[in-house]
PDB file of C-alpha atoms in Angstrom:
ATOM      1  CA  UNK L   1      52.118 -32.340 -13.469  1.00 72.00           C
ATOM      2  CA  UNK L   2      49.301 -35.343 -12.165  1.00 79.00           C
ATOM      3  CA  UNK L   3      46.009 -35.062 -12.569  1.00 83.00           C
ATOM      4  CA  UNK L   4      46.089 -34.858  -8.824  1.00 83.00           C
ATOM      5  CA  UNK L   5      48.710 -31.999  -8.310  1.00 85.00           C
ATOM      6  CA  UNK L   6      46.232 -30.186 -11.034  1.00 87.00           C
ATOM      7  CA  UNK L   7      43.159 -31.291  -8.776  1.00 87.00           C
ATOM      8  CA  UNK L   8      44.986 -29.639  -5.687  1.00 88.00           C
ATOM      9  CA  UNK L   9      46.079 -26.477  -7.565  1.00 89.00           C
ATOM     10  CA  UNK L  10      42.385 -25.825  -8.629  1.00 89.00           C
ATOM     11  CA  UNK L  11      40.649 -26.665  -5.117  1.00 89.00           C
ATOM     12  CA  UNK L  12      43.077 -24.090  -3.989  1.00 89.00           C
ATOM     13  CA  UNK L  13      40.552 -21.484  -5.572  1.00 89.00           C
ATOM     14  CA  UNK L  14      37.472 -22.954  -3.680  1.00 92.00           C
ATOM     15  CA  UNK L  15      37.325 -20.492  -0.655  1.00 92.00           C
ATOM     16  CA  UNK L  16      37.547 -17.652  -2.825  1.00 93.00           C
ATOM     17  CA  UNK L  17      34.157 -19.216  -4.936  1.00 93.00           C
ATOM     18  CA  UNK L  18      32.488 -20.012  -2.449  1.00 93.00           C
ATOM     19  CA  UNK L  19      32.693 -17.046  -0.789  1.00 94.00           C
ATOM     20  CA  UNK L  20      32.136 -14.450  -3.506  1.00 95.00           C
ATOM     21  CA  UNK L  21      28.940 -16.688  -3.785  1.00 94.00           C
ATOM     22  CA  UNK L  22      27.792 -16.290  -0.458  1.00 95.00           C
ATOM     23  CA  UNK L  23      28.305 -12.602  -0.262  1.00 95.00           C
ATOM     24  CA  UNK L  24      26.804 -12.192  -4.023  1.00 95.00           C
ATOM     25  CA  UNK L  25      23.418 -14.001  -2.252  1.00 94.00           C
ATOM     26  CA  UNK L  26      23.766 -11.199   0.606  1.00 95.00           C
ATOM     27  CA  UNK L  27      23.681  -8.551  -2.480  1.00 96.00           C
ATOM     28  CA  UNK L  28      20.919 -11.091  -4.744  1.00 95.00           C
ATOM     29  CA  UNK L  29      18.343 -11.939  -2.042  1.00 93.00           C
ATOM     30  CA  UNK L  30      17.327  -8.629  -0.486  1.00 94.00           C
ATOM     31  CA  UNK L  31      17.522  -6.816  -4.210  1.00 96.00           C
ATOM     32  CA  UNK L  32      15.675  -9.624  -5.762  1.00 93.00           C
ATOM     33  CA  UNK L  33      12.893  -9.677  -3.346  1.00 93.00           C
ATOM     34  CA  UNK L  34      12.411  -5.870  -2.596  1.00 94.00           C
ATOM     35  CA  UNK L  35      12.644  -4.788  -6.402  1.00 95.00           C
ATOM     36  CA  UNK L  36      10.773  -7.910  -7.231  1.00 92.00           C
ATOM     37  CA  UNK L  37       7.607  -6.806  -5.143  1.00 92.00           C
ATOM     38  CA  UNK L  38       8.477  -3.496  -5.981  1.00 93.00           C
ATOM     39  CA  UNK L  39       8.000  -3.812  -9.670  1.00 92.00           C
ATOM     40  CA  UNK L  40       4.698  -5.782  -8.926  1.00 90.00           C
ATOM     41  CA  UNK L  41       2.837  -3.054  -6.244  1.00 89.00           C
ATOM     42  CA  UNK L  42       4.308   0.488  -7.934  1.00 89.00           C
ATOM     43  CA  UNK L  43       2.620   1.496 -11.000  1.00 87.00           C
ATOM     44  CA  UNK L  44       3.405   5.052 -12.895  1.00 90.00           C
ATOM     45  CA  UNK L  45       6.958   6.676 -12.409  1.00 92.00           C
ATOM     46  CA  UNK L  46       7.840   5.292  -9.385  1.00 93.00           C
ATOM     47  CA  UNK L  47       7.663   1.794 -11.333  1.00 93.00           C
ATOM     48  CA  UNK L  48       9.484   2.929 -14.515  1.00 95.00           C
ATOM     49  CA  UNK L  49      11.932   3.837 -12.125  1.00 95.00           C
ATOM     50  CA  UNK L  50      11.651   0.742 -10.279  1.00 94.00           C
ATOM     51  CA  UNK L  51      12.321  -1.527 -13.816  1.00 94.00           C
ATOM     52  CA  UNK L  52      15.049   0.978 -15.560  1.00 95.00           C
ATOM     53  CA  UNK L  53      17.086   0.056 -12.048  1.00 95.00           C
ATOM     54  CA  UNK L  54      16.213  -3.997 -12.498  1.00 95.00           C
ATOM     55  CA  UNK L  55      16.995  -3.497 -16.220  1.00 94.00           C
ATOM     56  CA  UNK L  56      20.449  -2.022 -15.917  1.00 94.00           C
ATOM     57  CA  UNK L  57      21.464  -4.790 -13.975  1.00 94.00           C
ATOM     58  CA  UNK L  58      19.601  -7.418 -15.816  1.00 92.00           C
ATOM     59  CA  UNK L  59      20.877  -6.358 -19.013  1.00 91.00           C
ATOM     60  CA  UNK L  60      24.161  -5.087 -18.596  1.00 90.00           C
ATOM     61  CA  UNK L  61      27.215  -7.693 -19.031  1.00 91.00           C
ATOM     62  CA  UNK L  62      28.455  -8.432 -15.960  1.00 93.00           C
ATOM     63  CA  UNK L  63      32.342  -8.399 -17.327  1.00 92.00           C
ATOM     64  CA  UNK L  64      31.989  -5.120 -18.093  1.00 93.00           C
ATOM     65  CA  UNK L  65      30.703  -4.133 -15.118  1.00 93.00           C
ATOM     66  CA  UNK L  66      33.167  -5.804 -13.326  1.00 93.00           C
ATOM     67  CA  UNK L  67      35.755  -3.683 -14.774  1.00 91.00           C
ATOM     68  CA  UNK L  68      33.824  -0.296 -14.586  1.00 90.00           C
ATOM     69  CA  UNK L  69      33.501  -1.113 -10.630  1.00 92.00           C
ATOM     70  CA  UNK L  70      36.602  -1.938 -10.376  1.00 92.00           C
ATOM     71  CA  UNK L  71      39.106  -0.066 -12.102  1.00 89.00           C
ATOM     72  CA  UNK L  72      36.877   2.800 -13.287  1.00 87.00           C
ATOM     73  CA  UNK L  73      35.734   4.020  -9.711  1.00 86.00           C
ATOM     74  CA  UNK L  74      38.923   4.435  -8.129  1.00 86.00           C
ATOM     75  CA  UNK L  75      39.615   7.368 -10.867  1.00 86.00           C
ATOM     76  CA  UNK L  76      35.947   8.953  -9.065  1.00 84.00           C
ATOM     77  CA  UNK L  77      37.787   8.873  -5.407  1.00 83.00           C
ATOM     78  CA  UNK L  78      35.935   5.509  -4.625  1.00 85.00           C
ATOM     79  CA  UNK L  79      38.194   2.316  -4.298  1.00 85.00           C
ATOM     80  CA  UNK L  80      36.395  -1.168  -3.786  1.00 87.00           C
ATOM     81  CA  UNK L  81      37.944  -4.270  -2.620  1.00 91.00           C
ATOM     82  CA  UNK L  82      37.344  -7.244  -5.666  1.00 92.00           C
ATOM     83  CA  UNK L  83      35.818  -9.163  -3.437  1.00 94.00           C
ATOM     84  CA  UNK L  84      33.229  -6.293  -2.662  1.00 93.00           C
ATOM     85  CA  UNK L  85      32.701  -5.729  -6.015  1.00 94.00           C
ATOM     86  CA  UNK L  86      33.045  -9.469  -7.610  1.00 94.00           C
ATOM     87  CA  UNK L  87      30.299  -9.901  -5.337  1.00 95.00           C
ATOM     88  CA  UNK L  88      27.664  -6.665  -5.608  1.00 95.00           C
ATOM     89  CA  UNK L  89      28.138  -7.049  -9.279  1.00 95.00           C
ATOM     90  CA  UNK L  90      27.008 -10.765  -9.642  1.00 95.00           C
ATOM     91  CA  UNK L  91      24.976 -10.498  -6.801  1.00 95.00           C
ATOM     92  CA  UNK L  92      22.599  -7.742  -8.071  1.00 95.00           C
ATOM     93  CA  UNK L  93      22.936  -9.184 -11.658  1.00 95.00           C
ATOM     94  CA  UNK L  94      21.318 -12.394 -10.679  1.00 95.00           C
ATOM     95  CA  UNK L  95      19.652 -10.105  -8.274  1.00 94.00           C
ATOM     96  CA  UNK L  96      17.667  -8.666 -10.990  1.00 93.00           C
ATOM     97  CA  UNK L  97      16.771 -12.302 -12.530  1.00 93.00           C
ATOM     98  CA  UNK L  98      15.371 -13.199  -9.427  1.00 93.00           C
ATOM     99  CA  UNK L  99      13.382  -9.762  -9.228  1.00 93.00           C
ATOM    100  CA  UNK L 100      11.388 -11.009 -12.339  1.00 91.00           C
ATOM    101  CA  UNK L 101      10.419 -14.287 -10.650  1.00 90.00           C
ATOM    102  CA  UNK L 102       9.083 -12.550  -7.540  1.00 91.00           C
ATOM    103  CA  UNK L 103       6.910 -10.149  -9.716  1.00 91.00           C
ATOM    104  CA  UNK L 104       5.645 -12.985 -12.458  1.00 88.00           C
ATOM    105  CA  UNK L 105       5.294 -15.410  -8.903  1.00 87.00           C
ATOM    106  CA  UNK L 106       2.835 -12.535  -7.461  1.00 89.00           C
ATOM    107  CA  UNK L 107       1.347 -11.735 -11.103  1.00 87.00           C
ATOM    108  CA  UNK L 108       0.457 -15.296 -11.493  1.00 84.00           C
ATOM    109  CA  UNK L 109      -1.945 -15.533  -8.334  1.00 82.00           C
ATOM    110  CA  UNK L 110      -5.906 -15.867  -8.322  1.00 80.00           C
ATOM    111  CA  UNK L 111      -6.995 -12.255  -8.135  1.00 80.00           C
ATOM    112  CA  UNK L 112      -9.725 -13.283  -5.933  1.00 80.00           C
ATOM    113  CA  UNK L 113      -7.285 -14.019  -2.912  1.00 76.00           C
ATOM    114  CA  UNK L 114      -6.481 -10.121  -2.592  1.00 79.00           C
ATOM    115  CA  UNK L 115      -9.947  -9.292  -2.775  1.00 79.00           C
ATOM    116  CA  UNK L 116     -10.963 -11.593   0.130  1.00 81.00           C
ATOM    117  CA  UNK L 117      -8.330  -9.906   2.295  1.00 82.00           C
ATOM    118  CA  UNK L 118      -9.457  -6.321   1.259  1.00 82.00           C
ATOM    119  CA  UNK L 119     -12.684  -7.757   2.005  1.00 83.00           C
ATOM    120  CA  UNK L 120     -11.768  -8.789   5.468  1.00 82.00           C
ATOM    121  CA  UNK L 121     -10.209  -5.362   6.342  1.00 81.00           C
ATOM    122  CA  UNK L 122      -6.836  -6.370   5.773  1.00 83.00           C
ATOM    123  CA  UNK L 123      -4.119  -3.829   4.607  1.00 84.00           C
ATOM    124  CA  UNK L 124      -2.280  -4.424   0.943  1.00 83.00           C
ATOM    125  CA  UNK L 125       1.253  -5.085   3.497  1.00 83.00           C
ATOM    126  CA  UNK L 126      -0.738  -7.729   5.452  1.00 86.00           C
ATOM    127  CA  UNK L 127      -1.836  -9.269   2.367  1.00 85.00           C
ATOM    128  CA  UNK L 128       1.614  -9.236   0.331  1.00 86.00           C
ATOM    129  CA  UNK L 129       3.196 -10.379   3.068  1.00 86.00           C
ATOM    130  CA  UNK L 130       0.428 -13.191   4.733  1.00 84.00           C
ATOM    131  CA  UNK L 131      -1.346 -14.036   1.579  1.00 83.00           C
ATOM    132  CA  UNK L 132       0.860 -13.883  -1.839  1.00 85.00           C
ATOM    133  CA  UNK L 133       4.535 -13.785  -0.784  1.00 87.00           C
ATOM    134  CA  UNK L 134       4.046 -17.257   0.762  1.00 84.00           C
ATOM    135  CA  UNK L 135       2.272 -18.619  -1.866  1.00 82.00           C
ATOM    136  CA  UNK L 136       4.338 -17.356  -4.654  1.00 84.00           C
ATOM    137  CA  UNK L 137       7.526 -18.152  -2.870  1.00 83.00           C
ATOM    138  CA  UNK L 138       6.636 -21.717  -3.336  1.00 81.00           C
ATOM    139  CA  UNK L 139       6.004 -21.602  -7.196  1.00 79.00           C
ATOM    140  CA  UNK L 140       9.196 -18.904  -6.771  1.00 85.00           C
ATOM    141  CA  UNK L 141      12.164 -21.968  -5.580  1.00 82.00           C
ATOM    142  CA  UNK L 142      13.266 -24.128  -8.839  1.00 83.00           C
ATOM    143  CA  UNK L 143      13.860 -20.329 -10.290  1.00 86.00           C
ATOM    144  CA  UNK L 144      15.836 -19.276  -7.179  1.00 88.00           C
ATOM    145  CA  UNK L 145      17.449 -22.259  -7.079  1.00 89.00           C
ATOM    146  CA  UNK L 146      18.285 -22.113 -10.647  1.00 89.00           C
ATOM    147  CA  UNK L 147      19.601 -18.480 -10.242  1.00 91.00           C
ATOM    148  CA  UNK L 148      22.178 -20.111  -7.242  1.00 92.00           C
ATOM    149  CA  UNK L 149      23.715 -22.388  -9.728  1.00 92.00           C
ATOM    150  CA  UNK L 150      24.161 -19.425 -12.243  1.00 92.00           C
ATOM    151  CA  UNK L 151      25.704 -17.330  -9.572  1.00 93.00           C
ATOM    152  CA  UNK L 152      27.876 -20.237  -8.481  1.00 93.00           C
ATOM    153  CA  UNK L 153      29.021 -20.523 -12.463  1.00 91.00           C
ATOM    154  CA  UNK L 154      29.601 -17.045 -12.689  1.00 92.00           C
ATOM    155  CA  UNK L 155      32.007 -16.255 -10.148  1.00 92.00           C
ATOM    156  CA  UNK L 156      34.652 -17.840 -13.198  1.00 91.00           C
ATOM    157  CA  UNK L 157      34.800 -14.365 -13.767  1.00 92.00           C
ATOM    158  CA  UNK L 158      35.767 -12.797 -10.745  1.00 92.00           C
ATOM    159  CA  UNK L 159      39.442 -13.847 -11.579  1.00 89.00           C
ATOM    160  CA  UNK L 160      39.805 -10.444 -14.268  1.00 88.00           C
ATOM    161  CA  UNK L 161      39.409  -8.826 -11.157  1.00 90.00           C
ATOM    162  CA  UNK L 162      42.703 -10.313  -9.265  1.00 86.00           C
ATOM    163  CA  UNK L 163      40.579 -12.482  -7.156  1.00 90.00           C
ATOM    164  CA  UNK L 164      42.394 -15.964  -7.117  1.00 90.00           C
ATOM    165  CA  UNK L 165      39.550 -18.161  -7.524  1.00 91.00           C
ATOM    166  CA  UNK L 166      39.084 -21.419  -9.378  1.00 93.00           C
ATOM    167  CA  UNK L 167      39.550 -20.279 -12.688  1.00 92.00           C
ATOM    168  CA  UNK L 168      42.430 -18.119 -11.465  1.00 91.00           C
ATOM    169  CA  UNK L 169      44.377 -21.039 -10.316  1.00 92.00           C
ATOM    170  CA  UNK L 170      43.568 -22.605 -13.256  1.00 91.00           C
ATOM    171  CA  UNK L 171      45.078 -20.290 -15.799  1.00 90.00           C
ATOM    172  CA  UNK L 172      47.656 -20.045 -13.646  1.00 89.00           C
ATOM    173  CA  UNK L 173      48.861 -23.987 -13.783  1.00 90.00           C
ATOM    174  CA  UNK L 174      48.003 -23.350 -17.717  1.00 89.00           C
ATOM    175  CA  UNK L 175      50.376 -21.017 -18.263  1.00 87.00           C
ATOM    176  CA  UNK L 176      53.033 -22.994 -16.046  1.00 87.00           C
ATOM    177  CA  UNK L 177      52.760 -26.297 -17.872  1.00 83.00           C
ATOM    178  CA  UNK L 178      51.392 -25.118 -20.899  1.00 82.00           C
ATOM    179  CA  UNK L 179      48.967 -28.205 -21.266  1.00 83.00           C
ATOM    180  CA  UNK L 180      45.249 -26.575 -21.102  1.00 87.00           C
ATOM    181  CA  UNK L 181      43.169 -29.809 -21.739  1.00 90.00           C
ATOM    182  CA  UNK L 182      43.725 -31.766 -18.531  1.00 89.00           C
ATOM    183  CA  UNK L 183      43.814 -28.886 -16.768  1.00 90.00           C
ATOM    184  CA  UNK L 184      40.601 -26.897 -17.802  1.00 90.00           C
ATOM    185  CA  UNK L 185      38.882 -30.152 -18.308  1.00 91.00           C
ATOM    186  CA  UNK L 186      39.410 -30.434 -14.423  1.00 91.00           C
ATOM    187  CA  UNK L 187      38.375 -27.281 -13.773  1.00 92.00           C
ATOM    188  CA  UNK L 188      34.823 -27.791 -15.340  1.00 92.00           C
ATOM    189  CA  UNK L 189      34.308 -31.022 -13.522  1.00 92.00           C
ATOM    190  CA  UNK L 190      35.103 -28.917 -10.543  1.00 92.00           C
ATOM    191  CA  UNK L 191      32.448 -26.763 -11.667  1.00 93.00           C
ATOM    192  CA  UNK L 192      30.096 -29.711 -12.117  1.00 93.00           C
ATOM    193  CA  UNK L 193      30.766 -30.892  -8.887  1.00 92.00           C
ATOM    194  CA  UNK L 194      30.531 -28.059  -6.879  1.00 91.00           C
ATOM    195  CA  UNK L 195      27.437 -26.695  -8.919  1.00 92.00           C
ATOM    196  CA  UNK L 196      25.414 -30.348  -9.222  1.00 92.00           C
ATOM    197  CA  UNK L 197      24.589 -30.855  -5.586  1.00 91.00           C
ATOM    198  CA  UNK L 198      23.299 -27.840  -5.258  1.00 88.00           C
ATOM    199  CA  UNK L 199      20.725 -28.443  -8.021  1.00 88.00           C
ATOM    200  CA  UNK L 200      19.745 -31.753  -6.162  1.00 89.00           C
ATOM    201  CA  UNK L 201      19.578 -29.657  -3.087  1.00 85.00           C
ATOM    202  CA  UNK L 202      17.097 -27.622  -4.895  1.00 82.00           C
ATOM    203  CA  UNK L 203      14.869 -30.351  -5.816  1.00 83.00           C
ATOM    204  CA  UNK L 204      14.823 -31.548  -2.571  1.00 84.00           C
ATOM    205  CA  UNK L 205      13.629 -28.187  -1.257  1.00 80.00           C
ATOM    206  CA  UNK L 206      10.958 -28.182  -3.848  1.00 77.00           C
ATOM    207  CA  UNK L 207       9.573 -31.162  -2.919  1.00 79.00           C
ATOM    208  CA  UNK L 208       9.272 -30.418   1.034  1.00 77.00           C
ATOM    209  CA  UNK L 209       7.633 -26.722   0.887  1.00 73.00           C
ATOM    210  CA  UNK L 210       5.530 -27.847  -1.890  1.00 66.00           C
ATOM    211  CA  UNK L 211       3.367 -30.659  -0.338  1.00 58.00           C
ATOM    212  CA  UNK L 212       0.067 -30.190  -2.460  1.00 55.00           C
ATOM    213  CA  UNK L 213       2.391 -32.354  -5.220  1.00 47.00           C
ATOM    214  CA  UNK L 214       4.298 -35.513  -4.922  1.00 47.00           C
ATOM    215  CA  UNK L 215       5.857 -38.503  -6.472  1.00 48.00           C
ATOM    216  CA  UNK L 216       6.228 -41.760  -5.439  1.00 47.00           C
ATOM    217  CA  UNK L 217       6.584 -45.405  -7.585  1.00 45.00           C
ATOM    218  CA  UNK L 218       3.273 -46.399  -9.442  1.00 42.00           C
ATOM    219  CA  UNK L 219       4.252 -48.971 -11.598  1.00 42.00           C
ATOM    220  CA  UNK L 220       8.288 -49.665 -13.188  1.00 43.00           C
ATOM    221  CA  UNK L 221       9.316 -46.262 -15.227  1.00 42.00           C
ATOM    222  CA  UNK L 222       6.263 -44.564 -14.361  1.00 43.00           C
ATOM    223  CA  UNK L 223       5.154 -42.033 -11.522  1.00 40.00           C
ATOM    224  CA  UNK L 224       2.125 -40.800  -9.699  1.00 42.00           C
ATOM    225  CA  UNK L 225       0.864 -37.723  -9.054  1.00 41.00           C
ATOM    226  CA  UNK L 226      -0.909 -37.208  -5.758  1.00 42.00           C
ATOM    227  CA  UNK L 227      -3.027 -33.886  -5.051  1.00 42.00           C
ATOM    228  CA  UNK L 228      -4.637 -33.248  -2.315  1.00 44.00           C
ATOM    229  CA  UNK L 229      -7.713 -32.206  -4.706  1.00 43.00           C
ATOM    230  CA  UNK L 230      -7.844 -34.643  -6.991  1.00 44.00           C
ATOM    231  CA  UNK L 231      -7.006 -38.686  -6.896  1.00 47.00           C
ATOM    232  CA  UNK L 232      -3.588 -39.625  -8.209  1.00 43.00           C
ATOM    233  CA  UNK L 233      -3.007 -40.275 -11.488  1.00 44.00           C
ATOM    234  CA  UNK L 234      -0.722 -42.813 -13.178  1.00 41.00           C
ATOM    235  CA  UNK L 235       1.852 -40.653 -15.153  1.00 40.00           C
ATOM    236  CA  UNK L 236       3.705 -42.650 -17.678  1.00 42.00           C
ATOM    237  CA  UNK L 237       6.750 -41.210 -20.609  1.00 41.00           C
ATOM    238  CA  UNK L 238       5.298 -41.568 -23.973  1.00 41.00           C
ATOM    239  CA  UNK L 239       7.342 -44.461 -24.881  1.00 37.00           C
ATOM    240  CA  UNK L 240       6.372 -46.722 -21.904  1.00 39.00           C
ATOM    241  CA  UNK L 241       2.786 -46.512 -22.987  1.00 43.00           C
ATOM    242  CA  UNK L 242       0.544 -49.402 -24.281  1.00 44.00           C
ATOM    243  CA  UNK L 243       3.615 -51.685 -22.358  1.00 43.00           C
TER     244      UNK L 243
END
């Protein structure tokens, strides 16, 4: 078999990623946010509770999981598609990363901005949700972004579940032409490829909701950094120094 008949036999996989990545984000965003603030506002029982649910699926391998959801529930009377589970499993495992960036994104804040708005009569909602969530949001993106690439990487596993993604088709050609090294070396370009653009997509969005910082050409290998606050400073790597 060609490289390119091995190419085509892996891209064959690519709906099923991309969609058990888009529904795992459905499961990832609202569970990362609402825990994530959660965790931060709740304090006693109700946030032990709160952090024993992020833990469990923080903490818990997600191939294990995959087959408890899967082929464990059924023998309780409840039966879940793979796709519905592929995705609710990796979604609310990367789900509970992200929670942890929400609540150290809000932890990190000046103090002093939640005491103006209490101050000013505002209610803790209007503040968490005028004040800090936009503000930590910002800090919040390379993390979120990083979490996406994860999430894109771990769907590899969704093909123990009978889902004939990617890695499915892979093993599949493998075990047809018994020749694993052109073919899996494919398949983690195809990773690469897939997963790369979506890391410069990140930096991108980084650099356009965070305006305070940027970084243009100073002088040849060197950058500088422009704040609003301050006057821009000539950044150079340690070993273009002195040149």
């Amino acid at each position: 078999m060609s490289i390119l008949e091995i190419w085509l036999g892996i891209l064959q996989g690519f709906r099923v990623t991309a969609l058990v990545t888009l529904y795992g984000l459905v499961f990832a965003i609202p569970f990362g946010l609402i825990f994530g603030v959660a965790q931060y506002m709740t304090t006693g029982p109700a946030r032990f509770v709160v952090t024993s649910i992020i833990e469990f699926w923080r903490s818990s391998a997600v191939i294990i999981l995959l087959f408890v959801f899967y082929y464990a529930l059924p023998l309780a009377g409840l039966a879940l598609s793979a796709m519905t589970v592929s995705a609710m499993v990796l979604g609310l495992n990367i789900g509970g990363y992200a929670s942890q960036a929400v609540r150290a994104g809000l932890q990190a804040l000046d103090r002093g901005q939640k005491e103006a708005g209490q101050a000013l009569g505002l209610s803790r909602s209007t503040i968490l949700l005028r004040i800090e969530l936009p503000q930590a949001l910002v800090a919040m993106s390379p993390t979120f972004i990083n979490q996406l690439i994860q999430l894109v990487k771990a769907t590899s596993l969704v093909s123990l579940v009978t889902l004939t993604d990617m890695t499915f088709r892979a093993k599949e050609i493998s075990q047809i032409e018994y020749d694993p090294v052109p073919i899996y070396s494919s398949l983690l370009l195809a990773y690469f490829i897939v997963c790369y653009p979506v890391a410069l997509l990140g930096r991108w969005v980084e650099r356009r909701i965070n305006p305070a910082y940027v970084e243009r050409p100073a002088v040849q290998g060197c950058f500088q950094s422009i704040s609003p606050h301050e006057d821009g400073a000539v950044i150079c790597p340690a070993f273009l120094r002195g040149t």
